[in-house]
Each structure stands twice: as structure tokens, then as C-alpha cells.
């Protein structure tokens, strides 16, 4: 008995211990201007100045295919972003914060069995690299609330949130942001809107999620006829999307609440009109307590109440949607993100509390959208949002999964929230998302109109293959909100075929008995038999599960 326990403990220890493999930069292949250097503080007293070039590690060897943690030991005088390429394809854009001492930047990469090539390729360039470490990566499972954060949610919100939860990690909702609404006529089919129709031209399918913006709903010119017409059209489109079984998504480029500047950008962030509005003026000096008598506070409240009324109008019509306020937190280009993380969090909570608890908005899925996967310094709190989103604009034609950001968001939020790609240029290819086990809840390319041309950044062949894939939800694949019933999963799962190995098991994927991939969790699956593929002690094993 004692020996059996000891063997199990030993097996578990071996399965969970991370053995790092180290590769020196000076032994890598250098190109494009990357040059070796000497420094006694570096490993082996040598390192590489990347300059404007590329550092390629051509023989990174692993025993098993799967996800690995890539730790890059580097220095950078200023913050830089650079590309990580695996076996010739861009895996991700990785941030290298400024540091005068040797520090580590972490990425999660998917490697094949045997030899792999990993390259640090110039995006901004100009970092120094000492070495890289490769360590097996074991992701923790998600633990997402079955209920939205909004108390007493409307029937539409209950359905929408349940739909997001049930499909997360299994299927991705296709989306598009709208820009120019000039051709839209009130009451007309939203599918005729130029951005929506452009995706249909490329793929033969309409997106299931359509984004609209309160861009012209606030600010000093909000009451002009053109601005009011734009917002009215946006709401009309949202209603049409919901009626057709799709998902309306709301962004708010919030202009100066004091109505002095017709702008949301901060000085230095734009060549156009900017605003000097400082929301810190709405606090009692030196605190995050609101000074309710201040002009700044009153301006904020007036705007929030005005937008809330649009949601209440939708609520009366049974429409639910997704709301992403104060987006790209931590970036310095919008006025709501120029101060501290604590002040931002207080502002986000004010917007939520005012809309939900004062105005009675009960029909929105709430999104917290940091500008990077470093979420914690700006987080308003788990009880204030349902979805954690990030905006990523890869280079044109780069349809990588953005797995590093997916894993970074998951790790820092401890897997408690649905993850979404809330803005993007090229769409992440569905095959890459599933290969990297980084399946976003939805993606939403920015608009094509107003000469932005973001739809062009994804090749037509990729548009077509993705929109036709069963793992991408297009409008025709949506169930219809009048027919959809949230899955009340009260079933149990038991193991029918026991693995002969002991130790920590990582679920790689779940398949039906015909071998079709159905996700990474049994939550939401119908009763029946499934094959669960796991990794235990470096081995890939299949086990049969019976769900009752």
C-alpha cells in the first residue's frame, strides 16, 4: 500500500514538474543586422543585439507536440513589440516592456514533435536577447459563472449570455464593426449595410455579430441632425440584427463630457481634434470618491444616462446585446485611460452602477477591454463584467490565433471570464485557434467603409474557408432567439476507460465517437459517449467518457 502511494506521488511529481530547455542567442542564426555582443552579466557572458534584424533558433526540440512556454531573457531601453515566428509562421506579436536589467518576456507557443524553428523577428526591433527557455505548458481549465453579472437580467440577456457560455471554447462567433451608415435606410435589412454586405461578397455568409458605435451620440455636436440620424440608424441596425437571430455589439467612443471638444483622443494621440478633459476632476482631490457637485462628474452622469436610455429602448423591445465601455484600458490615447488604474476602475464601476442599478439597464453583456493582456492594474472587479476582451491588429494577411494573448488573459484572470477578440484586423484562422487551443468567443474586424479597408486584410480564401467551417458561427447557423433555450446542464460525467498512467492530466480536446472535435469541456454537451484526449506524463491518451 505504501509503495503504491509512493509511485502515484512520484508519477504526479514527474508529470507536473516543468523542465526548461535553454538556448543561447549567440548560438542562434542571426540575420538582417542582428549582431552578437559581450556582457559579463549575460549567460555565458554573451548576448545578441537584435537591432532591426532577426534571431532564429533553428533546432528547438521537444518530445511531444503541444503548447509550451517560451521565456525570452532580454533587455530594452524602451517598450518594444516584436514578432514570434514558429516554423516560419507568425505565432504572435509579443510585448517587451522597458527594462535595464535582464528580464523575461513570456509567450505560449504551439510546437510540433521533434525539431522546431523559433524566431524573434523585427516588428519594432531593437532589443537585446540573452537566451530563451522552453518549458511544457499546462493550462488550467476555465471556471466561468453560469449567470451574467447583471442582477435580474432580461430574458434576452439570459439567452445571450448562456449562448456565449455554451459555445465558448467550441465555436467562435463571426462579427464585423460598422462604420459608414449613410446608405442605411431606417427599417431596411441590416444585411445591406456596406460593411456587413462586404463580408457576404467575400464569403457567401453574413456575420452573426454586428457592431455599432455611439460615436456621435455625445459631445458638443450630438444634437446636430446628422449626428442624431447616425445614432438612430445604429439603434435600428441593432434591432434588426437581434430580430434576425444575431448579436448586436455596442462600442462608445465617448467624446468630452463637458462638451467643449468634439473629440475622445488625448493630445499627442491624434493629428485631429483632441480633448484635455480630465476625469480626475470628478473625484474628491487625492481620492477615488466622486465629487458629485463637480462639473466633470455631472457631465459624465449626463452622458451615461443618455446612452442608458438607448439600451432601455432596446430593452422594451426585448433586444439584448454586448456593451464594451471605456475600451482599450491602459492605453493613453483615450481620455478615460489617462490616469491611474484605480481611477479607471472607479470610472468603469460608475458607468455600470449608474446604468444597471440607477437606470435599470438589464439587457447587456458587459465587457472589460484592457489594451494588453496585463489586465490586473485596471480591472474594475469580477462582479462588473462578463467578458474579458482584447483588441489585436496583426499585420495584413497574418491570420494567427493570437494564442499568447488568449493564454495571458486567461492566466491573469484565472480563467473566470469568457475571452473575446473585441477588435481586430485579420481574423484568426479557425484551424489555428483550435490547434493552439485558443478559441475566442468572437472576433470583430474593424469597419471596411470610410476607406479603412480592414476586410481586405484577410484573404478571400480565408474568409470563405472560415465562414463555411462549422466551428465558426455565421448568421445562418444561429438558432434564432425565439427558438433558443439555454442549456441547463445537470448531467454527470464518468470515466468508462481508465488510463493506466497516474499524474496530472491535461485535456487536449473532446471528440464525438466519429472523431469530430466538440470542444475542450463536457459542459453543455448532450448526453452520450465521447472520446477525451489527454496528456499524462508526456503521453497522449484517449479515454472514453459517458455523459448521463
Coordinates of C-alpha atoms in Angstrom, one line a residue:
X1 CA 0.0 0.0 0.0
X2 CA 2.8 2.4 0.9
X3 CA 4.7 1.5 -2.2
X4 CA 1.6 2.1 -4.4
X5 CA 1.1 5.6 -2.8
X6 CA 4.7 6.5 -3.3
X7 CA 4.6 5.5 -7.0
X8 CA 1.5 7.6 -7.6
X9 CA 3.0 10.6 -5.9
X10 CA 6.3 10.2 -7.9
X11 CA 4.3 9.9 -11.1
X12 CA 2.3 13.1 -10.3
X13 CA 5.5 14.9 -9.5
X14 CA 7.1 13.9 -12.7
X15 CA 4.0 14.9 -14.7
X16 CA 3.8 18.3 -13.2
X17 CA 7.4 19.3 -12.9
X18 CA 8.5 21.8 -15.7
X19 CA 11.9 21.0 -17.2
X20 CA 13.2 24.0 -19.0
X21 CA 15.5 23.7 -22.1
X22 CA 17.8 26.6 -22.6
X23 CA 19.0 28.0 -26.0
X24 CA 21.7 30.8 -26.1
X25 CA 21.0 33.7 -28.5
X26 CA 24.7 33.9 -29.6
X27 CA 24.4 30.3 -30.9
X28 CA 21.3 31.2 -33.0
X29 CA 21.1 32.2 -36.6
X30 CA 21.4 36.0 -36.9
X31 CA 20.2 37.9 -39.9
X32 CA 19.1 41.4 -41.0
X33 CA 21.5 43.3 -38.8
X34 CA 21.3 41.3 -35.6
X35 CA 24.8 41.2 -34.0
X36 CA 26.5 39.4 -31.1
X37 CA 27.7 41.3 -28.1
X38 CA 29.6 40.7 -24.8
X39 CA 28.4 41.3 -21.3
X40 CA 29.5 39.7 -18.1
X41 CA 26.0 39.9 -16.7
X42 CA 24.7 37.7 -19.5
X43 CA 24.5 33.9 -19.6
X44 CA 27.9 32.8 -20.9
X45 CA 28.9 36.5 -21.0
X46 CA 27.4 36.8 -24.4
X47 CA 24.1 38.1 -25.9
X48 CA 22.7 39.4 -29.2
X49 CA 21.6 42.9 -30.2
X50 CA 18.6 42.4 -32.4
X51 CA 18.8 45.8 -33.9
X52 CA 16.5 45.7 -37.0
X53 CA 17.1 42.0 -37.7
X54 CA 16.0 38.5 -36.8
X55 CA 17.2 36.0 -34.2
X56 CA 16.3 32.4 -35.3
X57 CA 16.7 29.3 -33.0
X58 CA 16.6 26.6 -35.7
X59 CA 16.7 23.4 -33.6
X60 CA 14.3 23.7 -30.7
X61 CA 13.5 20.1 -29.9
X62 CA 10.5 18.8 -27.9
X63 CA 9.4 15.2 -27.2
X64 CA 5.7 15.8 -27.7
X65 CA 3.6 18.1 -29.8
X66 CA 1.6 20.7 -27.9
X67 CA 1.8 24.0 -26.1
X68 CA 5.0 25.3 -24.5
X69 CA 6.0 28.3 -22.5
X70 CA 8.6 30.4 -24.3
X71 CA 10.6 32.7 -21.9
X72 CA 12.8 35.2 -23.7
X73 CA 15.5 36.8 -21.5
X74 CA 16.0 40.3 -22.8
X75 CA 16.8 44.0 -22.2
X76 CA 15.1 47.0 -23.8
X77 CA 15.7 50.7 -23.3
X78 CA 12.1 51.5 -24.4
X79 CA 9.0 49.3 -24.7
X80 CA 9.1 47.3 -27.9
X81 CA 6.8 44.9 -29.7
X82 CA 8.3 42.1 -31.9
X83 CA 7.0 39.1 -33.8
X84 CA 7.4 35.5 -32.6
X85 CA 7.5 33.1 -35.5
X86 CA 7.2 29.3 -35.1
X87 CA 8.3 27.1 -38.0
X88 CA 8.1 30.0 -40.4
X89 CA 4.6 31.3 -39.4
X90 CA 3.9 34.2 -37.1
X91 CA 2.6 33.0 -33.8
X92 CA 2.0 36.3 -32.1
X93 CA 3.2 39.9 -31.5
X94 CA 4.9 39.9 -28.1
X95 CA 5.4 43.0 -25.9
X96 CA 8.8 43.6 -24.4
X97 CA 8.5 46.2 -21.6
X98 CA 11.4 48.5 -21.0
X99 CA 14.0 47.1 -18.6
X100 CA 17.6 47.9 -17.9
X101 CA 18.4 44.5 -16.3
X102 CA 17.9 41.1 -17.9
X103 CA 14.2 40.2 -17.6
X104 CA 11.8 37.6 -19.1
X105 CA 9.0 38.1 -21.7
X106 CA 6.7 35.1 -21.8
X107 CA 4.8 33.7 -24.8
X108 CA 2.9 30.5 -25.2
X109 CA 3.7 28.7 -28.4
X110 CA 2.5 25.5 -30.1
X111 CA 5.3 23.2 -31.2
X112 CA 5.4 20.0 -33.2
X113 CA 7.1 16.8 -32.1
X114 CA 10.8 16.9 -32.8
X115 CA 12.7 19.9 -34.1
X116 CA 11.1 23.4 -34.4
X117 CA 12.3 26.8 -35.5
X118 CA 11.6 29.8 -33.3
X119 CA 12.4 33.3 -34.5
X120 CA 12.2 36.7 -32.8
X121 CA 11.5 38.8 -35.8
X122 CA 11.6 42.6 -36.1
X123 CA 8.3 44.5 -35.7
X124 CA 9.9 47.3 -33.8
X125 CA 13.2 45.5 -33.2
X126 CA 15.9 47.0 -31.0
X127 CA 16.1 44.7 -28.0
X128 CA 18.9 42.7 -26.6
X129 CA 18.4 38.9 -26.2
X130 CA 20.4 36.7 -23.9
X131 CA 18.7 33.3 -24.3
X132 CA 15.3 31.5 -24.5
X133 CA 13.8 28.8 -22.3
X134 CA 11.3 26.2 -23.4
X135 CA 9.1 24.7 -20.7
X136 CA 6.0 22.4 -21.0
X137 CA 2.8 24.4 -20.5
X138 CA -0.3 23.0 -18.8
X139 CA -3.3 25.4 -18.9
X140 CA -5.8 25.4 -16.1
X141 CA -9.5 24.8 -17.0
X142 CA -11.9 27.8 -17.3
X143 CA -14.3 28.3 -14.4
X144 CA -17.0 30.7 -15.8
X145 CA -20.1 31.8 -14.0
X146 CA -23.3 30.4 -15.5
X147 CA -25.1 33.7 -14.8
X148 CA -24.4 37.2 -16.1
X149 CA -23.2 39.9 -13.6
X150 CA -26.4 41.9 -14.2
X151 CA -29.0 41.3 -11.5
X152 CA -32.5 40.4 -12.6
X153 CA -31.4 40.1 -16.3
X154 CA -34.0 40.2 -19.1
X155 CA -35.0 37.0 -20.9
X156 CA -32.9 38.2 -23.8
X157 CA -29.8 38.7 -21.7
X158 CA -30.2 35.3 -20.1
X159 CA -30.3 33.7 -23.5
X160 CA -27.5 35.7 -24.9
X161 CA -25.1 35.1 -22.0
X162 CA -26.0 31.3 -21.9
X163 CA -25.3 31.1 -25.6
X164 CA -21.9 32.7 -25.2
X165 CA -21.0 30.3 -22.3
X166 CA -22.2 27.2 -24.1
X167 CA -20.2 27.9 -27.2
X168 CA -17.1 29.3 -25.7
X169 CA -14.0 27.0 -26.4
X170 CA -16.1 25.2 -29.0
X171 CA -17.2 27.7 -31.6
X172 CA -16.4 31.3 -32.5
X173 CA -19.0 33.9 -33.4
X174 CA -18.1 35.8 -36.6
X175 CA -18.5 39.6 -36.4
X176 CA -17.9 42.9 -38.2
X177 CA -17.9 46.5 -37.0
X178 CA -19.9 49.0 -39.0
X179 CA -18.7 52.5 -39.9
X180 CA -20.4 54.5 -42.6
X181 CA -24.2 54.2 -42.2
X182 CA -25.1 56.7 -44.9
X183 CA -26.6 54.1 -47.2
X184 CA -28.7 52.5 -44.5
X185 CA -32.4 53.4 -44.5
X186 CA -34.4 53.1 -41.3
X187 CA -36.3 49.8 -41.3
X188 CA -34.2 48.4 -44.1
X189 CA -32.5 45.0 -43.8
X190 CA -29.2 45.4 -41.9
X191 CA -27.6 42.9 -44.3
X192 CA -27.5 45.7 -46.9
X193 CA -25.2 47.8 -44.7
X194 CA -21.9 48.2 -46.6
X195 CA -19.6 46.6 -44.1
X196 CA -21.9 43.6 -43.5
X197 CA -22.5 43.1 -47.2
X198 CA -18.8 43.2 -47.9
X199 CA -18.2 40.1 -45.8
X200 CA -21.0 38.4 -47.7
X201 CA -19.3 39.2 -51.0
X202 CA -16.1 37.6 -49.8
X203 CA -17.5 34.5 -48.2
X204 CA -21.2 34.0 -49.2
X205 CA -22.1 34.3 -45.5
X206 CA -23.3 37.0 -43.2
X207 CA -21.6 37.6 -39.8
X208 CA -23.6 36.7 -36.7
X209 CA -22.4 39.7 -34.6
X210 CA -22.6 43.3 -35.9
X211 CA -21.0 46.2 -34.1
X212 CA -22.3 49.8 -33.9
X213 CA -20.9 52.8 -32.2
X214 CA -22.3 55.7 -30.1
X215 CA -19.5 57.7 -31.7
X216 CA -21.8 60.6 -32.5
X217 CA -24.3 60.3 -29.6
X218 CA -22.4 62.5 -27.2
X219 CA -20.2 65.6 -27.4
X220 CA -20.9 69.2 -28.4
X221 CA -22.4 68.3 -31.8
X222 CA -24.5 65.4 -30.6
X223 CA -27.8 67.2 -31.3
X224 CA -26.9 68.1 -34.9
X225 CA -29.3 66.4 -37.4
X226 CA -26.6 64.3 -39.0
X227 CA -25.2 63.0 -35.6
X228 CA -28.7 62.2 -34.4
X229 CA -29.5 60.4 -37.6
X230 CA -26.4 58.3 -37.4
X231 CA -27.2 57.1 -33.8
X232 CA -30.8 56.4 -34.8
X233 CA -29.6 54.3 -37.7
X234 CA -27.2 52.4 -35.4
X235 CA -30.0 51.5 -33.0
X236 CA -32.2 50.5 -35.9
X237 CA -29.4 48.1 -37.2
X238 CA -29.1 46.7 -33.7
X239 CA -32.8 45.9 -33.5
X240 CA -32.6 44.3 -37.0
X241 CA -29.6 42.1 -36.0
X242 CA -31.4 40.8 -32.9
X243 CA -34.6 40.1 -34.8
X244 CA -32.6 38.1 -37.4
X245 CA -31.1 36.0 -34.6
X246 CA -27.8 37.8 -34.5
X247 CA -25.9 39.7 -31.7
X248 CA -25.7 43.5 -31.6
X249 CA -22.4 44.8 -30.2
X250 CA -22.0 48.3 -28.8
X251 CA -18.9 50.5 -28.7
X252 CA -18.8 54.0 -27.3
X253 CA -16.1 56.4 -28.5
X254 CA -17.1 58.8 -25.7
X255 CA -16.5 62.5 -26.5
X256 CA -15.6 65.2 -24.0
X257 CA -18.4 65.0 -21.3
X258 CA -18.1 68.8 -20.8
X259 CA -19.0 69.3 -24.4
X260 CA -16.0 71.6 -25.0
X261 CA -14.2 69.4 -27.5
X262 CA -15.7 67.2 -30.2
X263 CA -13.1 64.5 -29.5
X264 CA -12.2 61.5 -27.4
X265 CA -8.5 61.3 -28.3
X266 CA -5.9 62.8 -26.0
X267 CA -3.3 65.4 -27.1
X268 CA -0.5 63.6 -28.9
X269 CA -2.6 60.7 -29.8
X270 CA -4.1 62.2 -33.0
X271 CA -3.4 64.8 -35.6
X272 CA -7.0 65.8 -35.5
X273 CA -9.2 67.3 -32.8
X274 CA -8.3 66.2 -29.2
X275 CA -9.6 66.9 -25.8
X276 CA -8.0 67.9 -22.5
X277 CA -10.9 66.6 -20.4
X278 CA -9.5 65.0 -17.2
X279 CA -12.0 62.8 -15.4
X280 CA -9.8 63.0 -12.3
X281 CA -11.5 66.4 -11.8
X282 CA -14.7 64.5 -10.9
X283 CA -13.0 63.0 -7.8
X284 CA -12.6 64.5 -4.4
X285 CA -8.9 65.5 -4.6
X286 CA -6.5 62.7 -3.7
X287 CA -9.2 60.0 -3.6
X288 CA -11.4 57.9 -5.9
X289 CA -14.5 59.2 -4.2
X290 CA -16.8 61.1 -6.6
X291 CA -17.3 64.8 -6.1
X292 CA -21.0 64.8 -7.1
X293 CA -21.0 68.6 -7.3
X294 CA -18.2 68.9 -9.8
X295 CA -18.8 69.8 -13.4
X296 CA -16.8 66.8 -14.6
X297 CA -19.0 64.4 -12.6
X298 CA -22.2 66.0 -13.7
X299 CA -21.0 65.8 -17.4
X300 CA -20.1 62.1 -17.0
X301 CA -23.5 61.3 -15.5
X302 CA -25.5 63.2 -18.1
X303 CA -23.7 61.3 -20.9
X304 CA -24.1 57.9 -19.2
X305 CA -27.8 58.5 -18.6
X306 CA -28.3 59.5 -22.2
X307 CA -26.7 56.3 -23.5
X308 CA -28.5 54.2 -21.0
X309 CA -31.8 55.4 -22.4
X310 CA -30.9 53.8 -25.8
X311 CA -30.4 50.5 -24.0
X312 CA -33.7 50.9 -22.2
X313 CA -35.4 51.5 -25.6
X314 CA -33.9 48.2 -26.8
X315 CA -34.9 46.5 -23.6
X316 CA -38.6 47.4 -24.1
X317 CA -38.4 45.7 -27.5
X318 CA -36.8 42.5 -26.0
X319 CA -33.4 43.2 -27.5
X320 CA -30.2 42.2 -25.7
X321 CA -26.6 42.9 -26.7
X322 CA -23.0 43.3 -25.8
X323 CA -21.6 46.5 -24.4
X324 CA -17.9 47.4 -24.3
X325 CA -17.5 50.7 -22.4
X326 CA -14.2 52.5 -21.9
X327 CA -12.3 50.3 -24.3
X328 CA -8.6 49.7 -24.5
X329 CA -7.9 50.5 -20.9
X330 CA -4.3 51.2 -20.1
X331 CA -3.7 52.9 -23.4
X332 CA -3.1 56.6 -23.3
X333 CA -4.9 57.6 -26.4
X334 CA -8.4 57.9 -24.9
X335 CA -9.3 60.4 -22.1
X336 CA -10.8 57.6 -19.9
X337 CA -7.4 55.9 -19.7
X338 CA -5.0 58.8 -19.0
X339 CA -5.0 58.4 -15.2
X340 CA -4.3 55.6 -12.8
X341 CA -5.7 52.1 -13.0
X342 CA -7.6 52.7 -9.8
X343 CA -9.2 55.8 -11.2
X344 CA -10.1 54.0 -14.4
X345 CA -11.7 51.1 -12.4
X346 CA -13.7 53.6 -10.4
X347 CA -15.0 55.2 -13.6
X348 CA -15.9 51.8 -15.1
X349 CA -17.8 50.9 -11.9
X350 CA -19.6 54.3 -12.0
X351 CA -20.8 53.6 -15.6
X352 CA -22.0 50.1 -14.6
X353 CA -23.7 51.2 -11.4
X354 CA -25.4 54.2 -13.0
X355 CA -26.7 52.2 -15.9
X356 CA -27.7 49.0 -14.1
X357 CA -28.6 50.0 -10.6
X358 CA -30.0 53.5 -11.2
X359 CA -31.3 53.5 -14.7
X360 CA -32.4 49.8 -14.8
X361 CA -30.4 48.5 -17.8
X362 CA -30.8 44.7 -17.6
X363 CA -30.1 43.6 -21.2
X364 CA -26.4 44.0 -21.7
X365 CA -23.4 41.6 -21.6
X366 CA -20.6 43.7 -20.1
X367 CA -17.1 43.7 -21.5
X368 CA -13.9 44.8 -19.8
X369 CA -11.3 45.6 -22.6
X370 CA -7.7 46.2 -21.5
X371 CA -5.3 47.4 -24.1
X372 CA -2.9 44.5 -23.4
X373 CA -3.2 41.2 -21.6
X374 CA -1.8 42.9 -18.4
X375 CA -5.3 43.2 -17.1
X376 CA -4.9 43.4 -13.3
X377 CA -3.9 47.0 -12.8
X378 CA -7.1 48.3 -14.5
X379 CA -9.6 45.6 -13.6
X380 CA -12.9 47.1 -12.2
X381 CA -13.7 43.8 -10.5
X382 CA -15.2 40.4 -11.5
X383 CA -18.7 41.5 -10.5
X384 CA -18.8 44.3 -13.1
X385 CA -18.2 42.4 -16.3
X386 CA -18.9 39.1 -18.1
X387 CA -16.3 39.1 -20.8
X388 CA -12.6 39.9 -20.9
X389 CA -11.7 41.2 -24.4
X390 CA -8.6 42.5 -26.2
X391 CA -8.1 44.4 -29.4
X392 CA -5.3 43.0 -31.7
X393 CA -4.4 44.3 -35.1
X394 CA -1.9 41.9 -36.8
X395 CA -0.2 42.7 -40.0
X396 CA -2.3 42.3 -43.1
X397 CA -2.6 38.6 -44.0
X398 CA -1.5 37.4 -40.6
X399 CA -4.3 35.1 -39.5
X400 CA -2.6 33.7 -36.5
X401 CA -4.6 32.6 -33.4
X402 CA -3.1 35.2 -31.1
X403 CA -2.7 32.4 -28.6
X404 CA -0.2 34.3 -26.4
X405 CA -2.8 37.0 -25.6
X406 CA -5.5 34.3 -25.1
X407 CA -3.3 32.5 -22.6
X408 CA -2.2 35.7 -21.0
X409 CA -5.7 36.9 -20.4
X410 CA -6.8 33.5 -19.1
X411 CA -3.8 33.3 -16.7
X412 CA -4.2 36.7 -15.2
X413 CA -7.9 36.4 -14.8
X414 CA -7.6 32.8 -13.6
X415 CA -9.9 31.6 -16.3
X416 CA -13.0 33.2 -14.7
X417 CA -14.3 35.0 -17.8
X418 CA -15.2 34.4 -21.4
X419 CA -12.4 35.7 -23.7
X420 CA -13.1 37.6 -26.9
X421 CA -11.2 39.3 -29.7
X422 CA -13.1 42.6 -29.4
X423 CA -11.4 44.3 -32.3
X424 CA -9.1 43.0 -34.9
X425 CA -7.7 43.4 -38.4
X426 CA -7.1 40.0 -40.0
X427 CA -9.4 37.3 -38.5
X428 CA -7.7 34.4 -36.6
X429 CA -7.9 31.3 -38.7
X430 CA -10.2 28.7 -37.1
X431 CA -7.9 25.8 -37.6
X432 CA -5.1 27.7 -35.9
X433 CA -7.3 28.7 -33.0
X434 CA -8.2 25.0 -32.3
X435 CA -4.7 23.8 -32.9
X436 CA -3.5 26.3 -30.3
X437 CA -6.4 25.6 -28.0
X438 CA -7.1 29.4 -28.1
X439 CA -10.7 29.6 -29.3
X440 CA -12.0 33.2 -28.9
X441 CA -15.7 33.7 -28.2
X442 CA -16.0 36.1 -31.1
X443 CA -13.9 38.2 -33.4
X444 CA -14.9 41.6 -34.9
X445 CA -12.8 43.2 -37.6
X446 CA -12.9 47.0 -37.7
X447 CA -15.0 48.5 -40.5
X448 CA -14.2 48.4 -44.2
X449 CA -16.0 51.6 -45.0
X450 CA -14.7 55.2 -44.6
X451 CA -11.7 53.9 -46.6
X452 CA -10.5 51.7 -43.7
X453 CA -10.4 48.5 -45.8
X454 CA -9.9 46.1 -42.8
X455 CA -11.8 43.3 -44.5
X456 CA -9.0 43.3 -47.2
X457 CA -6.5 42.3 -44.5
X458 CA -7.9 38.7 -44.6
X459 CA -7.5 36.9 -48.0
X460 CA -10.8 36.0 -49.6
X461 CA -9.9 32.3 -49.5
X462 CA -9.5 32.5 -45.7
X463 CA -12.8 34.4 -45.4
X464 CA -14.6 31.7 -47.3
X465 CA -13.0 28.7 -45.6
X466 CA -13.6 30.2 -42.1
X467 CA -17.1 31.3 -42.6
X468 CA -18.0 27.9 -44.1
X469 CA -16.4 26.0 -41.2
X470 CA -18.9 24.5 -38.7
X471 CA -16.7 25.9 -35.8
X472 CA -17.4 29.5 -36.9
X473 CA -21.0 30.8 -36.2
X474 CA -22.4 32.8 -39.1
X475 CA -25.9 34.3 -39.1
X476 CA -27.4 31.3 -40.9
X477 CA -26.0 29.0 -38.2
X478 CA -27.6 30.9 -35.3
X479 CA -30.6 29.2 -33.6
X480 CA -32.9 32.2 -33.5
X481 CA -33.6 33.9 -30.2
X482 CA -37.3 32.9 -30.2
X483 CA -36.3 29.2 -30.5
X484 CA -33.2 29.1 -28.4
X485 CA -33.4 27.6 -24.9
X486 CA -30.4 27.9 -22.6
X487 CA -28.9 24.5 -21.8
X488 CA -29.5 23.6 -18.2
X489 CA -26.6 21.1 -17.9
X490 CA -27.3 19.0 -14.8
X491 CA -25.8 15.8 -16.3
X492 CA -22.9 13.9 -14.8
X493 CA -19.8 12.6 -16.5
X494 CA -18.0 9.4 -15.6
X495 CA -14.9 7.7 -16.9
X496 CA -15.6 4.5 -18.8
X497 CA -12.0 3.6 -19.8
X498 CA -9.4 4.3 -17.1
X499 CA -5.9 5.5 -18.0
X500 CA -3.1 3.1 -16.9
X501 CA -0.9 6.2 -16.1
X502 CA -1.0 8.3 -13.0
X503 CA -0.3 12.0 -12.5
X504 CA -1.7 15.4 -13.6
X505 CA -3.8 15.1 -16.8
X506 CA -4.2 17.9 -19.3
X507 CA -7.3 17.7 -21.5
X508 CA -6.3 18.4 -25.1
X509 CA -9.7 18.0 -26.8
X510 CA -13.0 16.2 -26.7
X511 CA -14.4 14.4 -29.7
X512 CA -17.6 12.6 -30.5
X513 CA -17.5 8.9 -31.4
X514 CA -17.0 9.8 -35.1
X515 CA -13.8 11.7 -34.3
X516 CA -15.3 15.2 -34.7
X517 CA -13.9 17.9 -32.3
X518 CA -16.6 19.2 -30.0
X519 CA -14.6 21.3 -27.6
X520 CA -12.4 21.3 -24.5
X521 CA -15.1 20.8 -21.8
X522 CA -18.0 18.5 -21.4
X523 CA -20.1 21.4 -20.1
X524 CA -23.0 21.9 -22.5
X525 CA -22.6 18.7 -24.4
X526 CA -25.6 16.4 -24.9
X527 CA -25.7 13.0 -23.2
X528 CA -23.7 10.3 -24.9
X529 CA -20.3 8.8 -25.3
X530 CA -17.2 10.9 -26.0
X531 CA -13.5 10.5 -26.5
X532 CA -11.4 12.7 -24.2
X533 CA -7.8 13.1 -25.4
X534 CA -5.5 13.9 -22.5
X535 CA -1.8 14.3 -21.9
X536 CA -0.3 12.5 -18.9
X537 CA 3.4 12.2 -18.2
X538 CA 4.2 13.4 -21.7
X539 CA 2.0 10.8 -23.3
X540 CA -1.2 11.4 -25.4
X541 CA -4.0 9.1 -24.3
X542 CA -7.6 8.7 -25.3
X543 CA -10.3 7.8 -22.7
X544 CA -14.0 7.1 -23.3
X545 CA -16.4 9.2 -21.2
X546 CA -20.1 8.6 -20.7
X547 CA -22.2 11.7 -20.1
X548 CA -25.5 10.9 -18.4

